Amino acid sequence: MEVERVQEIANFSKETIPEEFIRTTYEQPALTTVQGTVLEVPVIDLSDPDEEKVVRAIVDASSNWGMFQVVNHGIPHETVRKLIEVGKAFFELPPNEKEAYAKSPGSQSIEGYGTKLQREVEGKKAWVDHLFHKIWPPSEINYQFWPKNPPSYRKNNEEYAKHMHGVVDKLFRCLSLGLGLEGNEMKEAMGGDNMVYLLKINYYPQCPRPDLALGVPAHTDMCAITVLVPNDVQGLQACKDDHWYDVEYIPNALIVHIGDQVEIVSNGKYKSVLHRAKVNKEKTRISWPVFVEPPSDLEVGPHPKLVNEANPPKFKSKKYSQYCFCKLNKTPQ
């Protein structure tokens, strides 16, 4: 059965959108967004030589927001620009070229070009197409899902992956120190150097009714942390104190989301952020999250040093693959 891509639907939708994309009234952005208020998500300078100050800022943001932006992160601007350039070029290819990278029906793998990601609640669909593929470690990479066109796609993505390690290591060190652990313990609890970096490109075409649709519905990320490159079209929203707010991101910053696995290992001290994505009437939005994940067979639970009689475990320990299966299929953890 041929899957209808949102990019194609958008080409024929000039004033209205198909019924399955119209969210329920308790989800529609026009009805549920706090108007006139933009969340000033914490901005943290990763190059600050005062490590204690950086740790405090990350702990505060991770405990109270579950989200922050980092500047002076060490990834060259040109590397990010080239990542954006080739990702955008892929989605501008003719449909048949993109379909060569499509997930095969019934595949257990998340990798590939696609539209549907998880079980759709109430039959509603998200206004987004995507491409998933792993960019680290080399043993996990399947180049079958890496576009061969544009020709520089592989080189530019490998370059970005190479620079990503420094950012990820710094974030895990700060998160670890902020819990009173040794600097390497949070990373080790997530699988150390065997952690998997899964890149996703979200492609949100122009939408004639952005007041009714969502690019991605409300969710927290399953992974440990997400490091995201946005394009210049705003659209990220975060839930704070049970209200939805626009998040304004700043040029050259990376957006960091605390994911479910960091919340679990920290035994609830750090909070995974509930967020969603809006769409735009005039412009296409694109984003490049990298989900930093434990290996699929690693059992993840509250760190033993953070659990005692006074602070019992708030989460069950379970294999990461099992956790993902439950979450994607909307079954209880």
XYZ file of C-alpha atoms in Angstrom, residues 10 79 110 176 181 240 320:
7
model
C 0.583 19.970 1.278
C 29.431 22.195 9.960
C 12.755 3.092 13.068
C 26.434 13.688 36.497
C 28.063 11.546 41.076
C 5.295 24.633 31.600
C 15.696 0.364 26.683
